[in-house]
C-alpha cells in the first residue's frame, strides 16, 4: 500500500509533533530529526501497530459477527487512501488516543459507574488537543455517548470535562507563571470560527473515495437490515461510532489551514463499518472484487 511513496519520496518532510501552544510547555525538537525514508518507514510501523490494537478492541467488544483480522485489514487500507496519510502527522499520533477512547466508550454499557471512564476519556482528549487542536471537538463525543448509553447523571457528564480541564489547568498555570496568560486565551479562538459555507475541492484528488463511498453505502444497508436483530449494545456501539465519524470530519473547521491528513481521524470508525460489511456479505466474488478494485484505485491515484 505504501510502495508509491518509497518509489517517489518527497524531497523533504517536516513532522510537527505538537501544537505551538504545547511547544511552549514541552520542547521536543523532533521536526527535522527523521530523514524522509525514516519518516515514511516509522509511519508505516505506527499504522501497523495501531491496526493490531484496533483489531483487538473491535474483537473484544464483539462488534462483528465473529472475531477476525478484517478490522486491521480495513484500517491499514483506509490509512493508505491519500499520500498525506502515509507519513508522520499529528493525526497519526492522535489515532492512538482515538482508539483508546473508542475502547473506553464501548465499555460504558457494561459498567455500573462510568465516572472514571469519562475522566480518562477527558484526559485522552486533552492530550490529543495538545498534539492537534481539532481533537478538542471530541469532547462532544463524551456527552453523545452518555446520551446513548446512560440516563442523565450530572457527575458522569461533568467528569469528562474535569479530566480535560485538569490537563489544561496545568498548562494555564505554566503560561501564568511565565507572564503569558493572554496567549493561553488565544488557544481557544479557533472554536469561534464559522463553519465554511463554500468549499474549494479538486474533485480529481478525491475520486479514490468513490469505491469507499460505495462500500460505505453497502455497509449502511447491511447494518440497517441487521439493526433490530443485533444486540442493543451493538446497535449503540455503531451509533456512537457514527457520531465519532461525523465529529472527526466536521472538526476541520477549527483549523483554517488544515491539511488532508486531518481526515485520518475518520479511519478508525470508518474501518469498523467497512469490516462489518465484509464480515456479513454473502457473495464472495462480489465483495472480494470490490476490495480488489479499492486497492487498485488507491494505488492508481497515488501513482497518478
Short mmCIF file of C-alpha atoms in Angstrom, two decimals:
data_model
loop_
_atom_site.label_atom_id
_atom_site.label_comp_id
_atom_site.label_asym_id
_atom_site.label_seq_id
_atom_site.Cartn_x
_atom_site.Cartn_y
_atom_site.Cartn_z
CA UNK A 1 0.00 0.00 0.00
CA UNK A 2 2.99 2.34 0.53
CA UNK A 3 5.13 1.33 -2.39
CA UNK A 4 4.42 4.54 -4.32
CA UNK A 5 5.85 6.84 -1.66
CA UNK A 6 9.01 4.73 -1.40
CA UNK A 7 9.42 4.87 -5.20
CA UNK A 8 8.70 8.61 -5.35
CA UNK A 9 9.54 10.00 -1.89
CA UNK A 10 9.00 13.71 -1.22
CA UNK A 11 12.11 15.88 -1.18
CA UNK A 12 11.51 16.96 2.40
CA UNK A 13 9.15 16.07 5.23
CA UNK A 14 8.74 18.08 8.42
CA UNK A 15 6.94 16.34 11.25
CA UNK A 16 5.33 18.78 13.70
CA UNK A 17 4.51 16.72 16.75
CA UNK A 18 2.81 19.35 18.92
CA UNK A 19 0.70 22.47 18.54
CA UNK A 20 2.54 25.77 19.01
CA UNK A 21 0.94 26.40 22.40
CA UNK A 22 2.19 22.99 23.63
CA UNK A 23 5.77 23.58 22.48
CA UNK A 24 5.96 26.44 24.94
CA UNK A 25 5.48 23.86 27.70
CA UNK A 26 7.08 20.75 26.15
CA UNK A 27 10.14 21.29 23.99
CA UNK A 28 10.61 18.22 21.76
CA UNK A 29 12.92 19.02 18.82
CA UNK A 30 11.52 16.30 16.59
CA UNK A 31 10.67 18.20 13.40
CA UNK A 32 13.89 17.64 11.44
CA UNK A 33 15.26 14.57 13.20
CA UNK A 34 13.91 11.99 10.75
CA UNK A 35 15.04 11.60 7.19
CA UNK A 36 12.34 11.23 4.52
CA UNK A 37 12.79 7.44 4.37
CA UNK A 38 12.75 7.12 8.17
CA UNK A 39 9.62 9.26 8.36
CA UNK A 40 7.76 7.04 5.89
CA UNK A 41 9.01 3.81 7.46
CA UNK A 42 8.11 4.85 11.03
CA UNK A 43 4.67 5.98 9.87
CA UNK A 44 4.10 2.53 8.35
CA UNK A 45 5.16 0.80 11.57
CA UNK A 46 2.85 3.03 13.64
CA UNK A 47 -0.09 2.29 11.34
CA UNK A 48 0.60 -1.44 11.67
CA UNK A 49 0.71 -1.21 15.49
CA UNK A 50 -2.50 0.82 15.52
CA UNK A 51 -4.18 -1.76 13.28
CA UNK A 52 -3.33 -4.57 15.71
CA UNK A 53 -4.59 -2.60 18.74
CA UNK A 54 -7.69 -1.51 16.81
CA UNK A 55 -8.39 -5.11 15.74
CA UNK A 56 -8.21 -6.27 19.36
CA UNK A 57 -10.60 -3.54 20.52
CA UNK A 58 -13.19 -4.40 17.84
CA UNK A 59 -12.98 -8.15 18.60
CA UNK A 60 -13.03 -7.69 22.38
CA UNK A 61 -16.29 -5.74 22.15
CA UNK A 62 -17.84 -8.22 19.67
CA UNK A 63 -18.75 -5.57 17.11
CA UNK A 64 -18.59 -8.14 14.30
CA UNK A 65 -20.36 -11.48 13.99
CA UNK A 66 -17.11 -13.33 14.68
CA UNK A 67 -13.51 -12.41 15.54
CA UNK A 68 -11.25 -11.86 12.56
CA UNK A 69 -8.46 -9.67 11.22
CA UNK A 70 -10.84 -7.76 8.96
CA UNK A 71 -10.77 -4.61 11.14
CA UNK A 72 -6.96 -4.49 10.93
CA UNK A 73 -7.04 -5.08 7.16
CA UNK A 74 -9.59 -2.31 6.58
CA UNK A 75 -7.77 0.02 8.95
CA UNK A 76 -4.49 -0.33 7.04
CA UNK A 77 -6.35 0.06 3.74
CA UNK A 78 -8.18 3.19 4.90
CA UNK A 79 -4.95 4.65 6.28
CA UNK A 80 -3.44 4.41 2.78
CA UNK A 81 -6.07 6.37 0.85
CA UNK A 82 -4.07 9.57 0.36
CA UNK A 83 -0.38 10.38 0.27
CA UNK A 84 -0.53 12.63 3.39
CA UNK A 85 -1.80 9.56 5.30
CA UNK A 86 1.46 7.74 4.54
CA UNK A 87 3.80 10.00 6.52
CA UNK A 88 4.14 11.06 10.14
CA UNK A 89 1.49 13.59 11.16
CA UNK A 90 -0.21 14.82 14.35
CA UNK A 91 -3.41 12.96 13.44
CA UNK A 92 -1.47 9.72 13.08
CA UNK A 93 -0.34 10.10 16.70
CA UNK A 94 -3.85 11.15 17.78
CA UNK A 95 -5.30 7.95 16.33
CA UNK A 96 -3.63 6.04 19.18
CA UNK A 97 -5.69 8.15 21.56
CA UNK A 98 -8.82 7.82 19.42
CA UNK A 99 -8.60 4.02 19.54
CA UNK A 100 -8.19 4.16 23.33
CA UNK A 101 -11.20 6.50 23.54
CA UNK A 102 -13.20 4.08 21.40
CA UNK A 103 -12.28 1.23 23.75
CA UNK A 104 -13.28 3.26 26.82
CA UNK A 105 -16.61 4.43 25.40
CA UNK A 106 -17.56 0.91 24.31
CA UNK A 107 -17.31 -0.11 27.97
CA UNK A 108 -19.95 2.35 29.11
CA UNK A 109 -22.86 -0.02 28.62
CA UNK A 110 -21.11 -2.78 30.59
CA UNK A 111 -20.13 -0.67 33.62
CA UNK A 112 -22.20 0.24 36.65
CA UNK A 113 -20.40 3.53 37.12
CA UNK A 114 -18.61 5.39 34.35
CA UNK A 115 -17.26 8.44 36.18
CA UNK A 116 -13.66 7.23 35.98
CA UNK A 117 -14.08 6.13 32.36
CA UNK A 118 -15.32 9.60 31.41
CA UNK A 119 -12.47 11.20 33.37
CA UNK A 120 -9.93 9.08 31.49
CA UNK A 121 -11.54 9.93 28.15
CA UNK A 122 -11.39 13.63 29.03
CA UNK A 123 -7.65 13.31 29.75
CA UNK A 124 -7.08 11.48 26.43
CA UNK A 125 -8.91 14.26 24.56
CA UNK A 126 -6.84 16.92 26.34
CA UNK A 127 -3.58 15.16 25.41
CA UNK A 128 -4.80 14.86 21.82
CA UNK A 129 -5.63 18.58 21.82
CA UNK A 130 -2.05 19.37 22.86
CA UNK A 131 -0.93 17.46 19.77
CA UNK A 132 -3.63 18.59 17.31
CA UNK A 133 -6.17 21.28 18.23
CA UNK A 134 -9.24 19.99 16.28
CA UNK A 135 -9.16 16.94 18.56
CA UNK A 136 -10.86 19.13 21.19
CA UNK A 137 -14.18 18.70 19.36
CA UNK A 138 -14.16 15.06 20.50
CA UNK A 139 -15.48 16.40 23.82
CA UNK A 140 -18.90 16.31 22.15
CA UNK A 141 -18.50 12.56 21.78
CA UNK A 142 -18.43 12.14 25.57
CA UNK A 143 -21.88 13.61 26.02
CA UNK A 144 -23.35 11.99 22.91
CA UNK A 145 -22.14 8.60 24.16
CA UNK A 146 -23.69 9.23 27.59
CA UNK A 147 -26.98 10.10 25.88
CA UNK A 148 -26.85 6.79 24.03
CA UNK A 149 -25.84 4.53 26.90
CA UNK A 150 -26.90 6.11 30.18
CA UNK A 151 -29.68 8.00 31.88
CA UNK A 152 -28.70 11.51 32.96
CA UNK A 153 -26.34 11.76 35.93
CA UNK A 154 -24.62 15.09 36.34
CA UNK A 155 -21.41 13.63 37.83
CA UNK A 156 -20.87 11.48 34.74
CA UNK A 157 -21.45 14.46 32.45
CA UNK A 158 -19.03 16.64 34.40
CA UNK A 159 -16.27 14.06 34.98
CA UNK A 160 -15.12 14.03 31.34
CA UNK A 161 -14.86 17.82 31.33
CA UNK A 162 -12.95 17.74 34.63
CA UNK A 163 -10.46 15.27 33.13
CA UNK A 164 -9.99 17.54 30.13
CA UNK A 165 -9.62 20.71 32.21
CA UNK A 166 -7.16 19.07 34.62
CA UNK A 167 -4.56 18.92 31.83
CA UNK A 168 -5.20 22.44 30.59
CA UNK A 169 -5.22 23.78 34.16
CA UNK A 170 -1.51 22.92 34.43
CA UNK A 171 -0.91 24.48 31.01
CA UNK A 172 -2.69 27.67 32.14
CA UNK A 173 -0.60 27.79 35.34
CA UNK A 174 2.58 27.43 33.29
CA UNK A 175 1.50 30.28 30.99
CA UNK A 176 0.61 32.41 34.03
CA UNK A 177 3.96 31.81 35.73
CA UNK A 178 5.68 32.89 32.51
CA UNK A 179 3.51 36.03 32.16
CA UNK A 180 1.82 34.71 29.01
CA UNK A 181 -1.73 34.11 30.22
CA UNK A 182 -3.02 36.19 27.29
CA UNK A 183 -1.56 33.63 24.91
CA UNK A 184 -3.45 30.90 26.74
CA UNK A 185 -6.76 32.60 25.96
CA UNK A 186 -5.86 32.73 22.28
CA UNK A 187 -5.67 28.93 22.15
CA UNK A 188 -9.47 28.74 22.12
CA UNK A 189 -10.16 31.38 19.48
CA UNK A 190 -10.46 28.80 16.62
CA UNK A 191 -13.60 27.47 18.31
CA UNK A 192 -15.29 30.71 17.23
CA UNK A 193 -14.59 30.01 13.56
CA UNK A 194 -17.70 29.79 11.42
CA UNK A 195 -18.31 26.52 9.65
CA UNK A 196 -17.45 27.21 5.97
CA UNK A 197 -20.44 27.52 3.65
CA UNK A 198 -18.40 27.00 0.46
CA UNK A 199 -15.62 24.54 -0.27
CA UNK A 200 -12.88 24.60 -2.87
CA UNK A 201 -12.42 20.98 -3.85
CA UNK A 202 -10.23 19.44 -6.52
CA UNK A 203 -12.54 16.57 -7.37
CA UNK A 204 -9.84 14.65 -9.24
CA UNK A 205 -7.93 14.26 -5.98
CA UNK A 206 -10.87 12.55 -4.29
CA UNK A 207 -12.01 10.07 -6.96
CA UNK A 208 -10.45 7.31 -4.87
CA UNK A 209 -13.29 7.87 -2.42
CA UNK A 210 -15.84 6.59 -4.96
CA UNK A 211 -15.25 2.87 -4.21
CA UNK A 212 -15.00 3.72 -0.49
CA UNK A 213 -18.35 5.53 -0.70
CA UNK A 214 -19.96 2.56 -2.46
CA UNK A 215 -18.67 0.22 0.24
CA UNK A 216 -19.90 2.55 3.00
CA UNK A 217 -23.38 2.65 1.45
CA UNK A 218 -23.45 -1.16 1.19
CA UNK A 219 -22.25 -1.38 4.80
CA UNK A 220 -25.02 1.00 5.94
CA UNK A 221 -27.63 -1.09 4.10
CA UNK A 222 -26.24 -4.27 5.67
CA UNK A 223 -26.27 -2.66 9.11
CA UNK A 224 -29.84 -1.44 8.63
CA UNK A 225 -31.05 -4.93 7.66
CA UNK A 226 -29.48 -6.46 10.77
CA UNK A 227 -30.04 -3.49 13.09
CA UNK A 228 -33.01 -4.78 15.09
CA UNK A 229 -31.63 -8.33 15.08
CA UNK A 230 -28.42 -7.18 16.74
CA UNK A 231 -27.76 -6.87 20.44
CA UNK A 232 -28.73 -3.50 21.92
CA UNK A 233 -25.08 -2.91 22.88
CA UNK A 234 -24.03 -3.47 19.24
CA UNK A 235 -26.63 -1.00 17.97
CA UNK A 236 -25.49 1.66 20.40
CA UNK A 237 -21.83 0.97 19.57
CA UNK A 238 -22.39 1.64 15.87
CA UNK A 239 -24.39 4.78 16.65
CA UNK A 240 -21.50 6.02 18.80
CA UNK A 241 -19.01 5.22 16.01
CA UNK A 242 -21.20 7.12 13.55
CA UNK A 243 -21.05 10.20 15.80
CA UNK A 244 -17.26 9.78 16.06
CA UNK A 245 -17.00 9.67 12.27
CA UNK A 246 -19.11 12.83 11.81
CA UNK A 247 -17.23 14.75 14.53
CA UNK A 248 -13.87 13.74 13.02
CA UNK A 249 -14.96 15.17 9.65
CA UNK A 250 -16.59 18.34 11.00
CA UNK A 251 -13.74 19.29 13.35
CA UNK A 252 -11.59 20.51 10.42
CA UNK A 253 -13.24 23.95 10.66
CA UNK A 254 -11.30 24.72 13.87
CA UNK A 255 -8.05 24.83 11.88
CA UNK A 256 -8.26 27.22 8.91
CA UNK A 257 -5.04 25.89 7.36
CA UNK A 258 -5.92 22.25 7.90
CA UNK A 259 -4.29 19.62 5.73
CA UNK A 260 -5.63 16.46 4.15
CA UNK A 261 -4.10 14.30 6.88
CA UNK A 262 -6.84 15.66 9.18
CA UNK A 263 -9.23 13.04 7.78
CA UNK A 264 -7.02 10.24 9.07
CA UNK A 265 -9.15 10.66 12.22
CA UNK A 266 -12.08 9.20 10.25
CA UNK A 267 -10.28 5.91 9.61
CA UNK A 268 -10.99 4.08 12.94
CA UNK A 269 -14.81 4.47 12.94
CA UNK A 270 -14.97 4.07 9.15
CA UNK A 271 -12.92 0.87 9.25
CA UNK A 272 -15.38 -0.70 11.72
CA UNK A 273 -18.29 -0.06 9.36
CA UNK A 274 -16.40 -1.48 6.37
CA UNK A 275 -15.32 -4.52 8.39
CA UNK A 276 -18.97 -5.07 9.36
CA UNK A 277 -19.94 -5.21 5.69
CA UNK A 278 -17.20 -7.65 4.70
CA UNK A 279 -17.92 -9.91 7.69
CA UNK A 280 -21.63 -10.14 6.78
CA UNK A 281 -21.51 -10.08 2.96
CA UNK A 282 -22.51 -13.37 1.35
CA UNK A 283 -21.48 -13.11 -2.31
CA UNK A 284 -17.77 -13.76 -2.09
CA UNK A 285 -16.96 -12.97 -5.71
CA UNK A 286 -18.62 -9.56 -5.32
CA UNK A 287 -17.04 -8.34 -2.08
CA UNK A 288 -13.59 -9.67 -2.95
CA UNK A 289 -13.78 -7.98 -6.34
CA UNK A 290 -14.92 -4.77 -4.64
CA UNK A 291 -11.97 -4.87 -2.25
CA UNK A 292 -9.56 -5.52 -5.14
CA UNK A 293 -11.00 -2.53 -7.02
CA UNK A 294 -10.45 -0.39 -3.90
CA UNK A 295 -6.80 -1.45 -3.56
CA UNK A 296 -6.12 -0.88 -7.26
CA UNK A 297 -7.87 2.50 -7.16
CA UNK A 298 -5.74 3.60 -4.20
CA UNK A 299 -2.56 2.59 -5.99
CA UNK A 300 -3.65 4.17 -9.27
CA UNK A 301 -4.45 7.57 -7.74
CA UNK A 302 -1.31 7.54 -5.60
CA UNK A 303 0.83 6.94 -8.70
CA UNK A 304 -1.19 9.44 -10.78
#
